[in-house]
Amino acid sequence: MAATGFPDEMRNAGLSDLTAKAVDLVAEGKGRQRYEQAMKELDRSAAPDAQASGSPASESSSDGTGGWWLWSLIAVPALALTSLPTRALVRSRRTPSAIPQLVFATARAADEAGLRRRAEAEVPALGEAAQAADATTTPDLQRALDAYGAAGTVLDEARGLSDLAGVLALAQESRDALAGSRDLPLCFFDPRHGRTALRTGWRPLGRRERLDVAVCQECANALQARRAPEVLTDTDEDGRTVPYFELPAGRSVWAATGYGSLMSPLDGFHTRRSTTR
Ligand SMILES: [Zn+2]
């Protein structure tokens, strides 16, 4: 993240652009490399400055740009810090500290960018697979195409992680229809965990009825050890971050379907469309 202020095009960037750049650098996997390269340049230009402190125009500042990334080193953390007291005031009733909120927001932005890229790659690949399918040997081709279309629509309108995860669930449903298989859906707790290993009974906190959900091996292990599995979160009406399945089913097609554990994502998508139109 410290490397985000280094590239030339980021010289006058605001905090949101710097954050976006940080996400890109992390995704690219070159953050450390860029940072180390910039630090080397910092060492090179700082040394002559120190020796020639009396000279009016040092090498690094003669073009007026030598110190800009130094500014960014100080300014980015400073900007982040100045925003903290405000956030702390706003959120102090709910959270003891605003810092985790900021960290979570950044991690969430990175998660979302990664998932969006994955979904954006998945949909066209699925389109090609559907196009290549033979109608005479693929009885569920129409369903595969429907799920493919729904995945594209959800991707276009996606407002966050839960929708992007829905693209994966719809894509999986489409692929299953193409293959003529009825495998278990993606993990109920977080579809990003991938294909599930088994179905199991699970009782949500504060509810009486048990749900029959499909879970990945890791989540199954967590449940067995009475640990909370890692869950995909969404935002409720009050702006709080909650497990996605705690939203009212009428508000979230993903809470209603459990990404395939409770209902087919495609059926949930159609039901939602017909009731909201
Ligand atoms: Zn899982």
mmCIF file of C-alpha atoms and ligand atoms in Angstrom, residues 187-190 193 215-220 229-230, ligand 1:
data_model
loop_
_atom_site.group_PDB
_atom_site.id
_atom_site.type_symbol
_atom_site.label_atom_id
_atom_site.label_comp_id
_atom_site.label_asym_id
_atom_site.label_seq_id
_atom_site.Cartn_x
_atom_site.Cartn_y
_atom_site.Cartn_z
ATOM 1 C CA CYS A 187 -20.589 -23.606 -0.134
ATOM 2 C CA PHE A 188 -23.573 -22.127 1.712
ATOM 3 C CA PHE A 189 -21.437 -20.031 4.039
ATOM 4 C CA ASP A 190 -19.398 -18.458 1.249
ATOM 5 C CA HIS A 193 -15.093 -21.616 -0.902
ATOM 6 C CA VAL A 215 -20.804 -26.963 3.001
ATOM 7 C CA CYS A 216 -17.179 -27.180 1.945
ATOM 8 C CA GLN A 217 -14.838 -29.421 3.931
ATOM 9 C CA GLU A 218 -13.324 -26.510 5.840
ATOM 10 C CA CYS A 219 -16.716 -25.191 6.941
ATOM 11 C CA ALA A 220 -17.784 -28.736 7.847
ATOM 12 C CA PRO A 229 -17.318 -20.844 9.684
ATOM 13 C CA GLU A 230 -16.059 -17.931 7.600
HETATM 14 ZN ZN ZN B 1 -17.195 -23.168 3.149
#
